[in-house]
Tab-separated table of C-alpha atoms in Angstrom:
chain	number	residue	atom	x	y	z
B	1	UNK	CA	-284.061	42.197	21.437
B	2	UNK	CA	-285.486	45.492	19.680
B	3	UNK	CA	-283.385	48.464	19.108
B	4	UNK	CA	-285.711	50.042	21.295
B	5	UNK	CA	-285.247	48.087	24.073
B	6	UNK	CA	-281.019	47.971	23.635
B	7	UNK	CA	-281.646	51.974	23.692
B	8	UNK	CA	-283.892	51.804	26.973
B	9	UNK	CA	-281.299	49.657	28.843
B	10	UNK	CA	-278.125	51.867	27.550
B	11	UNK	CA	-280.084	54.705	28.779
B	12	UNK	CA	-280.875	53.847	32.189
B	13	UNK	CA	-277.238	52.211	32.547
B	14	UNK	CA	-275.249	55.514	31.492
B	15	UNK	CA	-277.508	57.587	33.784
B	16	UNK	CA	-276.810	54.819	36.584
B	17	UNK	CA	-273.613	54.403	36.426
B	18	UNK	CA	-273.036	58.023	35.823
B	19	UNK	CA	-275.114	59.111	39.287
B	20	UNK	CA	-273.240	56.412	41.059
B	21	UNK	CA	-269.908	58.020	39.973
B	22	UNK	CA	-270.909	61.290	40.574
B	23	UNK	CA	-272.194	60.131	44.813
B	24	UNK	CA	-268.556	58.105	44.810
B	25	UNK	CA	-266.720	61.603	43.993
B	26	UNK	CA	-268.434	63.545	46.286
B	27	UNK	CA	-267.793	60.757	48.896
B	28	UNK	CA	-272.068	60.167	49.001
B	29	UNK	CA	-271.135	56.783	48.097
B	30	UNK	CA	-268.947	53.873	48.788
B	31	UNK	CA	-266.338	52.538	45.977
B	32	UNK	CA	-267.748	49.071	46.562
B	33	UNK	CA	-271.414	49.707	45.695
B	34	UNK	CA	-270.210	52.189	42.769
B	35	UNK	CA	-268.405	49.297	41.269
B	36	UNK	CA	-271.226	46.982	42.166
B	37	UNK	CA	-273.852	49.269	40.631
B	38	UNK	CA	-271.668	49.597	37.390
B	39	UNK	CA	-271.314	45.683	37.392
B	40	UNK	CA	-274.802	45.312	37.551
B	41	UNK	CA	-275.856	47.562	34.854
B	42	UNK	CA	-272.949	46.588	31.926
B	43	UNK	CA	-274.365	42.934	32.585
B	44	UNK	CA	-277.580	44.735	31.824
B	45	UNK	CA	-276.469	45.937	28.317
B	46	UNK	CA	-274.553	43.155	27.574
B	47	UNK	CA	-278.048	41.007	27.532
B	48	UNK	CA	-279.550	44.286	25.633
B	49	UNK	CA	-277.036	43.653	22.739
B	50	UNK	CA	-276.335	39.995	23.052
B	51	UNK	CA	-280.075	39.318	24.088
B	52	UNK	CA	-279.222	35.472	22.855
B	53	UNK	CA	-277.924	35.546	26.602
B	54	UNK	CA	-281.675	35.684	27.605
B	55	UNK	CA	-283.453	33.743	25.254
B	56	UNK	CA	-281.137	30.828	25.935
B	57	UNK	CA	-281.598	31.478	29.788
B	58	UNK	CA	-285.217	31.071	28.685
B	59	UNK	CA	-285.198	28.522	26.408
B	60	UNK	CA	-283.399	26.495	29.472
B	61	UNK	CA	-286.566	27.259	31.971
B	62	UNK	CA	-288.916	25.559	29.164
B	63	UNK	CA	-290.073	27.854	26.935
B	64	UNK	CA	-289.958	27.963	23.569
B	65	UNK	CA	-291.389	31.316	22.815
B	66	UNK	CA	-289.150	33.709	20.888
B	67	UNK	CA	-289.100	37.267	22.359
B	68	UNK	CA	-289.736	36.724	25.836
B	69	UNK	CA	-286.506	37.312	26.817
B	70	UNK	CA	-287.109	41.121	25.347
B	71	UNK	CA	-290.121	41.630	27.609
B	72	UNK	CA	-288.171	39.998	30.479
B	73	UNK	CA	-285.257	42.432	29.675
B	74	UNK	CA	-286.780	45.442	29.362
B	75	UNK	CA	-289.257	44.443	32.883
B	76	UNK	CA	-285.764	43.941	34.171
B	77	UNK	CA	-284.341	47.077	33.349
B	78	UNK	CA	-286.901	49.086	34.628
B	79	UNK	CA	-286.896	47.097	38.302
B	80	UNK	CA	-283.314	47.316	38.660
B	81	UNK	CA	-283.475	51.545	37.704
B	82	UNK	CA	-286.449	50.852	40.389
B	83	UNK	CA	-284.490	49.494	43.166
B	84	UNK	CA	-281.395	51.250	42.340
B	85	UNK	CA	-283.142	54.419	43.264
B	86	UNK	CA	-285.013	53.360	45.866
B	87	UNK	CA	-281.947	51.669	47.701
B	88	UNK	CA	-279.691	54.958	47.608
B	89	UNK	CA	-282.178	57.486	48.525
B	90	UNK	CA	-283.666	55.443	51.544
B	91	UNK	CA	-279.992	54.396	52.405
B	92	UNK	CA	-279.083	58.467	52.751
B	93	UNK	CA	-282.038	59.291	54.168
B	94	UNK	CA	-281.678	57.481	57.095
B	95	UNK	CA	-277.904	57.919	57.772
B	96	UNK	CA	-279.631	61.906	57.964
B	97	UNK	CA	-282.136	60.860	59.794
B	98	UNK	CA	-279.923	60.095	62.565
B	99	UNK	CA	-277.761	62.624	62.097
B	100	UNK	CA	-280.644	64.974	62.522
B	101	UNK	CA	-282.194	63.570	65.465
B	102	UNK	CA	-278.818	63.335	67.045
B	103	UNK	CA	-278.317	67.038	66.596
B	104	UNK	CA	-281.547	68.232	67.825
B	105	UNK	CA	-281.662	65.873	70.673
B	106	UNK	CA	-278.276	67.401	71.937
B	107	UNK	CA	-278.891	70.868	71.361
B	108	UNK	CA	-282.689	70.752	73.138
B	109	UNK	CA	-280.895	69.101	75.884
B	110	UNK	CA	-278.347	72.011	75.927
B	111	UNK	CA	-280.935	74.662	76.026
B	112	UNK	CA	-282.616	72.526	78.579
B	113	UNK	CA	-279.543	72.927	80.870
B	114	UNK	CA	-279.239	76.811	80.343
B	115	UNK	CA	-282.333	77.211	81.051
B	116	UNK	CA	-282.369	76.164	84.400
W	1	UNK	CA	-259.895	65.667	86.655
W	2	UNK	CA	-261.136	62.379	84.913
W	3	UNK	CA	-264.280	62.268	83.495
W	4	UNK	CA	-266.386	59.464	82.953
W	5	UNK	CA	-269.430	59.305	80.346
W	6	UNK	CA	-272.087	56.801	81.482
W	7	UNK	CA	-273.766	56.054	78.134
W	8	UNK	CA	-277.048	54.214	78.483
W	9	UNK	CA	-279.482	54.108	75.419
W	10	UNK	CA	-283.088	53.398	76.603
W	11	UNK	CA	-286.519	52.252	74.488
W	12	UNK	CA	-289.480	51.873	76.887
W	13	UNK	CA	-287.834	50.891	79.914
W	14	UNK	CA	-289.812	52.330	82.030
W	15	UNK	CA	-289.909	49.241	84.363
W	16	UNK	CA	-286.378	49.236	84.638
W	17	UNK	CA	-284.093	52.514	84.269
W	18	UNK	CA	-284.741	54.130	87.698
W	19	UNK	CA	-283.263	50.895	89.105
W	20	UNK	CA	-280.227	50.721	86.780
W	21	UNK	CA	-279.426	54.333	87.224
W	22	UNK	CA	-279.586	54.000	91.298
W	23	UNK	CA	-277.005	51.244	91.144
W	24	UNK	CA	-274.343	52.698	89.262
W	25	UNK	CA	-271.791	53.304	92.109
W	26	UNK	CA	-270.767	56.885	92.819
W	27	UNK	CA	-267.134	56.808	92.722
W	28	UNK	CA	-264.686	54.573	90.794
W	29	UNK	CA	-260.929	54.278	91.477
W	30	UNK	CA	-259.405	56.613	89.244
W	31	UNK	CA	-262.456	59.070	87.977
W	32	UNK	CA	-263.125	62.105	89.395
W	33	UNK	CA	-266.607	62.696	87.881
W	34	UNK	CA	-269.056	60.674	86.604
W	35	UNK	CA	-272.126	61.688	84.403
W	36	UNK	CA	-275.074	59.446	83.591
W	37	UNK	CA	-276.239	59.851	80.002
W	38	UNK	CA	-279.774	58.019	79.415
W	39	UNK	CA	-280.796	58.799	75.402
W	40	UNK	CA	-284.738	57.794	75.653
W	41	UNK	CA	-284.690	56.434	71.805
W	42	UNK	CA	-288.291	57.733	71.438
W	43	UNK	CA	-290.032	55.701	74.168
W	44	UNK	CA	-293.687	55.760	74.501
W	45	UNK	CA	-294.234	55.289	78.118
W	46	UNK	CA	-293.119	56.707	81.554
W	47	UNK	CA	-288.756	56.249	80.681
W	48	UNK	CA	-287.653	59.579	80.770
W	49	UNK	CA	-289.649	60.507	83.801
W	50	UNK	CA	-287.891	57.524	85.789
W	51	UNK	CA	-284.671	58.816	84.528
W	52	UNK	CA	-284.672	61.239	87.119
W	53	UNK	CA	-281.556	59.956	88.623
W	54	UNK	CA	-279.690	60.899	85.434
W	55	UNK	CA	-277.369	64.108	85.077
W	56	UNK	CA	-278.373	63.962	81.447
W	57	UNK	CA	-281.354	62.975	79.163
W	58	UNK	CA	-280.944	63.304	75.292
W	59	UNK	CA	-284.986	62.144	73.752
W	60	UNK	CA	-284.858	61.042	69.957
W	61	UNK	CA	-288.147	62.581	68.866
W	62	UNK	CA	-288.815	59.227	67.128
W	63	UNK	CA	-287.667	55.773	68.182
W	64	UNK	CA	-284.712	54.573	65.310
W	65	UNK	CA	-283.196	51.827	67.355
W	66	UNK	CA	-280.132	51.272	69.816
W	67	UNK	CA	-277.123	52.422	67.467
W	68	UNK	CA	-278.742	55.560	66.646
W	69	UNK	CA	-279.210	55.724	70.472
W	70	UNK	CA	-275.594	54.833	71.583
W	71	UNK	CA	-274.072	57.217	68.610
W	72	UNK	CA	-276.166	60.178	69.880
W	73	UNK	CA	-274.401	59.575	73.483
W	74	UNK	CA	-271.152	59.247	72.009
W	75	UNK	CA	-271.375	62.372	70.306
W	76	UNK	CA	-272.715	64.209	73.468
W	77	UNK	CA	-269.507	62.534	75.441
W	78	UNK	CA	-267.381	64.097	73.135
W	79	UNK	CA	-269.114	67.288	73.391
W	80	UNK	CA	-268.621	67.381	77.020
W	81	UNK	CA	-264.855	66.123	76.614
W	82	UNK	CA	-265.284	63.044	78.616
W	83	UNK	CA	-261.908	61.504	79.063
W	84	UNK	CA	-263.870	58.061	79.365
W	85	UNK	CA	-267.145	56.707	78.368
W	86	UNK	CA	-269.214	53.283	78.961
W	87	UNK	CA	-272.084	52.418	78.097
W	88	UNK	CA	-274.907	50.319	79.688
W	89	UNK	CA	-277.657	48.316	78.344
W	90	UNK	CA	-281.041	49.712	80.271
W	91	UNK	CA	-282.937	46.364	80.986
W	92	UNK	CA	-280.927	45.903	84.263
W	93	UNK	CA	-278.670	42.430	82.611
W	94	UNK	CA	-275.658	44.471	83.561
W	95	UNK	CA	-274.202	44.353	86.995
W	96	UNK	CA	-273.407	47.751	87.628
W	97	UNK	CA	-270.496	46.152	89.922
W	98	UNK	CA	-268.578	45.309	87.314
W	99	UNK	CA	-268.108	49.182	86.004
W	100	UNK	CA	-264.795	49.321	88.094
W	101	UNK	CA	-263.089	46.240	86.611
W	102	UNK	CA	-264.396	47.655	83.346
W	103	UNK	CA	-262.747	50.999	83.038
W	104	UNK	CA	-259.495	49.430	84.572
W	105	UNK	CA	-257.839	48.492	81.377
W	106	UNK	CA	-258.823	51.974	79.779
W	107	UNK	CA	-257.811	54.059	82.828
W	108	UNK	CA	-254.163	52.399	82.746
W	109	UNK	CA	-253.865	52.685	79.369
W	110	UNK	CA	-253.799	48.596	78.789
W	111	UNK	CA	-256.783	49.506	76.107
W	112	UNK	CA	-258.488	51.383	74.316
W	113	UNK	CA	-261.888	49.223	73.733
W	114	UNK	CA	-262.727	46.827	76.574
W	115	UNK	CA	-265.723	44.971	76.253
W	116	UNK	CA	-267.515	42.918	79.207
W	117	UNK	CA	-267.704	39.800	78.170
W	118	UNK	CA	-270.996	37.719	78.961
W	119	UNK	CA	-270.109	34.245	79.842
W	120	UNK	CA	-271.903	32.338	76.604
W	121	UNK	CA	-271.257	28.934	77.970
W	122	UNK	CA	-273.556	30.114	81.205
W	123	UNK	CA	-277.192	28.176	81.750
W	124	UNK	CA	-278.005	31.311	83.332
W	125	UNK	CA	-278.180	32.470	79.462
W	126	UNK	CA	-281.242	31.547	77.911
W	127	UNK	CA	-280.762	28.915	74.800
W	128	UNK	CA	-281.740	30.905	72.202
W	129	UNK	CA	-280.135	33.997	72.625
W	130	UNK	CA	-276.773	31.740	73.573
W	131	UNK	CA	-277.256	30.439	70.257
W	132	UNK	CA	-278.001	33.858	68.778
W	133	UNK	CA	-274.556	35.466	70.411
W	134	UNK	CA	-272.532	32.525	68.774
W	135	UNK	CA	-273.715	32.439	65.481
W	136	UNK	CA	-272.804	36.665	66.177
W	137	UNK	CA	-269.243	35.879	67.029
W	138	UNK	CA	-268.724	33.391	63.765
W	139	UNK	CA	-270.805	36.132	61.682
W	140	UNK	CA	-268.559	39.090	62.958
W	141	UNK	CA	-265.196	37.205	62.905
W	142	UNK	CA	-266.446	36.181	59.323
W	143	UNK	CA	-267.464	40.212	58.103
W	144	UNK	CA	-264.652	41.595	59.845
W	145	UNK	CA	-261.819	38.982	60.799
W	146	UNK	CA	-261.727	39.895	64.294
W	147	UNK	CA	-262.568	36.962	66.750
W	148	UNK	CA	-263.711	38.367	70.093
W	149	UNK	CA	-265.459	36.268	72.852
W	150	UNK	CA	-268.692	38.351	73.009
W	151	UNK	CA	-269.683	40.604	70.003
W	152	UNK	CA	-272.810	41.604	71.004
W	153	UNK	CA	-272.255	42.925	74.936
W	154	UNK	CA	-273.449	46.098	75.201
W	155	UNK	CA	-271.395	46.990	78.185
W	156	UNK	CA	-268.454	48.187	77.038
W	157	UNK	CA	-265.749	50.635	77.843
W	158	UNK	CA	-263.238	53.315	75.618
W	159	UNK	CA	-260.696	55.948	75.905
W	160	UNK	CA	-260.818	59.387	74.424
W	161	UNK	CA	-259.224	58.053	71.917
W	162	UNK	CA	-261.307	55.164	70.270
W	163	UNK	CA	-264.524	57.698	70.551
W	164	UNK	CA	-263.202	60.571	68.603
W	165	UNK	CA	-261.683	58.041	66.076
W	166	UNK	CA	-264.582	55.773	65.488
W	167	UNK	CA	-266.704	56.194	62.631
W	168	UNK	CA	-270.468	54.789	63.366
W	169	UNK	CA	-273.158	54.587	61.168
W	170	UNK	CA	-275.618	51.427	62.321
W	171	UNK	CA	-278.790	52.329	63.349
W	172	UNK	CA	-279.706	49.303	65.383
W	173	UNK	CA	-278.153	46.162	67.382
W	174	UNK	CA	-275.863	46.186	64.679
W	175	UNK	CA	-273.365	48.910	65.934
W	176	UNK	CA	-272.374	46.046	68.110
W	177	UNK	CA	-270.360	43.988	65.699
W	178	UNK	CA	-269.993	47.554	63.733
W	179	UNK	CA	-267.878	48.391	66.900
W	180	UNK	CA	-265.837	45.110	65.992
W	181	UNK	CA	-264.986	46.370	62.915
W	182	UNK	CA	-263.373	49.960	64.514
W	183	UNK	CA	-261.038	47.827	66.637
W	184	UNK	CA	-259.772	46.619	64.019
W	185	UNK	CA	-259.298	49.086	60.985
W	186	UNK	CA	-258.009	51.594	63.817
W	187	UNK	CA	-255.592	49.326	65.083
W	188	UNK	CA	-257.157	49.720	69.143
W	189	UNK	CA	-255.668	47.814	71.834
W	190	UNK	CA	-258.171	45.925	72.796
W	191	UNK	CA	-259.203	43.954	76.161
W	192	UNK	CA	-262.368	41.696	77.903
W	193	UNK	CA	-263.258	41.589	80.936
W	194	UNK	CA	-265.451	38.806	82.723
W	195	UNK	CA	-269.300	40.589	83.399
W	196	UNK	CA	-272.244	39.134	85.498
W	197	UNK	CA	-275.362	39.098	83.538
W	198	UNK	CA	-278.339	39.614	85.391
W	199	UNK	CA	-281.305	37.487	84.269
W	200	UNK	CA	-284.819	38.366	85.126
W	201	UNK	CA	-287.697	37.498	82.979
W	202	UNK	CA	-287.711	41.233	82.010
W	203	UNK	CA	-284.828	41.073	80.871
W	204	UNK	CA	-284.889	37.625	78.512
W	205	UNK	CA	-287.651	39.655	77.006
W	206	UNK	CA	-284.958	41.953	75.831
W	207	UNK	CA	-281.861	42.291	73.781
W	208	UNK	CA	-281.257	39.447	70.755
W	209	UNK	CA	-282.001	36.356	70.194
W	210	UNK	CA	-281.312	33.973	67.016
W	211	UNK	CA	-284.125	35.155	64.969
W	212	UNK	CA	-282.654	39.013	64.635
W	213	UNK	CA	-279.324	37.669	64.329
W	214	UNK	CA	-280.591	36.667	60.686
W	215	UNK	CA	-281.891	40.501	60.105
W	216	UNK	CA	-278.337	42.183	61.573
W	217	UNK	CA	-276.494	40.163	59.602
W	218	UNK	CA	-278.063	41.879	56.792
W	219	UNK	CA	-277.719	45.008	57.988
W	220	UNK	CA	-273.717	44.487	58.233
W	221	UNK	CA	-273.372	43.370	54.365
W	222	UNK	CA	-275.299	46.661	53.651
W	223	UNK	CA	-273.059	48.445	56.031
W	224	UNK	CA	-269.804	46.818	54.525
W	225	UNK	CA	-270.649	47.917	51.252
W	226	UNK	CA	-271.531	50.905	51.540
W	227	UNK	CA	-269.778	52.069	54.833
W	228	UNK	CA	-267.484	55.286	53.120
């Protein structure tokens, strides 16, 4: 694998698995998926370094072709940033969601009742 | 003065809340004052308008599903400091009746958490949502490590207690087995007590069957992981 690419996937995993740190601490987060999320993304730059890993993985599916496993790396950085994001904003958004609606459906009901 | 919290989460049922709200008896043994909570989860046709018979109706603006629905109640019981609190589903399967029995265990302090137990061996119960509760029970027991006999009734009962120490997030049918999991890590004595389950073909229509048991379990592994 290309320097460029180990520097793309060391990149995204710092920021990662600094964010995920960073929700954990301010209790945004649970321990579990922090660890999980860090797990992910060392495996991540261990193929980056090491990218043997993948081109044996893809010698084993049939191909011969050297440097696919870069392409597949670096494709599989940029997914897992992807759905990394994705999952922890749309997770927090909805446990809001329902915090808000819970709110405003108690207090409308409450100025319902003084109303009368 | 003991107050009891009628909880009863409704989605377009229309057809059936004015019905379920008329047969909730008026006085139980033990309560003093009872207070009929219906949280319209963002229904689309006539429910909160045949919820007239309800002391209370919370409206989600938007419809986000049965746990969002049950925690909104629960937070509006302990607003009101209701000593007690059960809730109902709102398709009519529950036999009001039963409420009594119910809040028994609770109001002698046998339990915190008692859940009415549907009888799962029952033909009454159609196949696939007997299979559906089953595979619940091994699911739950398996996420959890609690074994109880029905992990998906919605009719269930709690003290003061158990709602001001329960921590809910699930959004949908979920909260169900979610509940499971508070009896547990809070240590709540827990009891079941033998419900009737009313089945009409409205009501098969409703509630879970096998094929969503596949999509809640999801939603607990997501929920154990990231539950803080």
């Amino acid at each position: 694998m290309s320097t460029l690419a180990k520097i793309i996937s060391i990149f995204f995993a710092v920021i990662v698995i600094v964010k995920s740190f960073l929700d954990y601490k301010k209790g945004r987060e649970s321990f579990v998926m922090f660890a999980i999320w860090s797990l992910i993304w060392l495996i991540v730059v261990a193929v980056a370094v090491f990218p043997e890993i993948a081109d044996d993985a893809i010698r084993q599916l049939g191909s011969g072709q050297v440097g696919i496993g870069t392409i597949l790396g670096i494709g599989m950085v940029l997914m897992l940033y992807i759905v990394y994001r994705v999952y922890t904003k749309s997770n927090r958004i909805e446990y809001q969601l329902r915090e808000l609606i819970t709110k405003v459906s108690i207090f409308e009901a409450d100025e319902k009742r003084k109303s009368k | 003065m003991k107050k009891l919290a009628i909880i009863i989460p409704a989605f377009n049922e229309e057809r059936s809340i004015g019905n379920v709200l008329a047969s909730v008896p008026k006085k139980i043994a033990g309560i003093n004052s009872i207070i009929k909570i219906v949280i319209n989860d963002g229904s689309d046709d006539q429910t909160v308008q045949k919820a007239k018979k309800a002391d209370v109706v919370l409206s989600h603006p938007v419809n986000l599903g049965v746990g969002a629905a049950t925690i909104t109640g629960f937070e509006y019981a302990k607003k009101i400091e209701a000593d007690f609190v059960v809730t109902l589903d709102a398709d009519g399967q529950h036999n009001p009746k039963d409420l009594a029995a119910l809040v028994k265990p609770v109001l002698s302090g046998q339990a915190d958490i008692v859940s009415g137990i549907r009888q799962l061996s029952s033909k009454t119960m159609p196949t696939v949502k007997r299979i559906g509760n089953y595979s619940m029970n091994i699911l739950t027991a398996i996420l959890y490590q609690t074994w109880v006999s029905d992990s998906q009734t919605g009719m269930r009962a709690y003290n003061k207690k158990a709602l001001s120490a329960m921590n809910l997030n699930s959004i949908g049918y979920e909260i169900c087995s979610e509940i499971v999991g508070e009896i547990r890590k809070n240590k709540f004595k827990y009891a079941e007590v033998p419900i009737e389950v009313i089945y009409t073909d409205y009501s098969r229509k409703k509630g879970q069957n096998i094929l969503n048991s596949i999509n809640i379990f999801t939603k607990l592994i997501s929920l154990k992981l990231t539950k803080k």
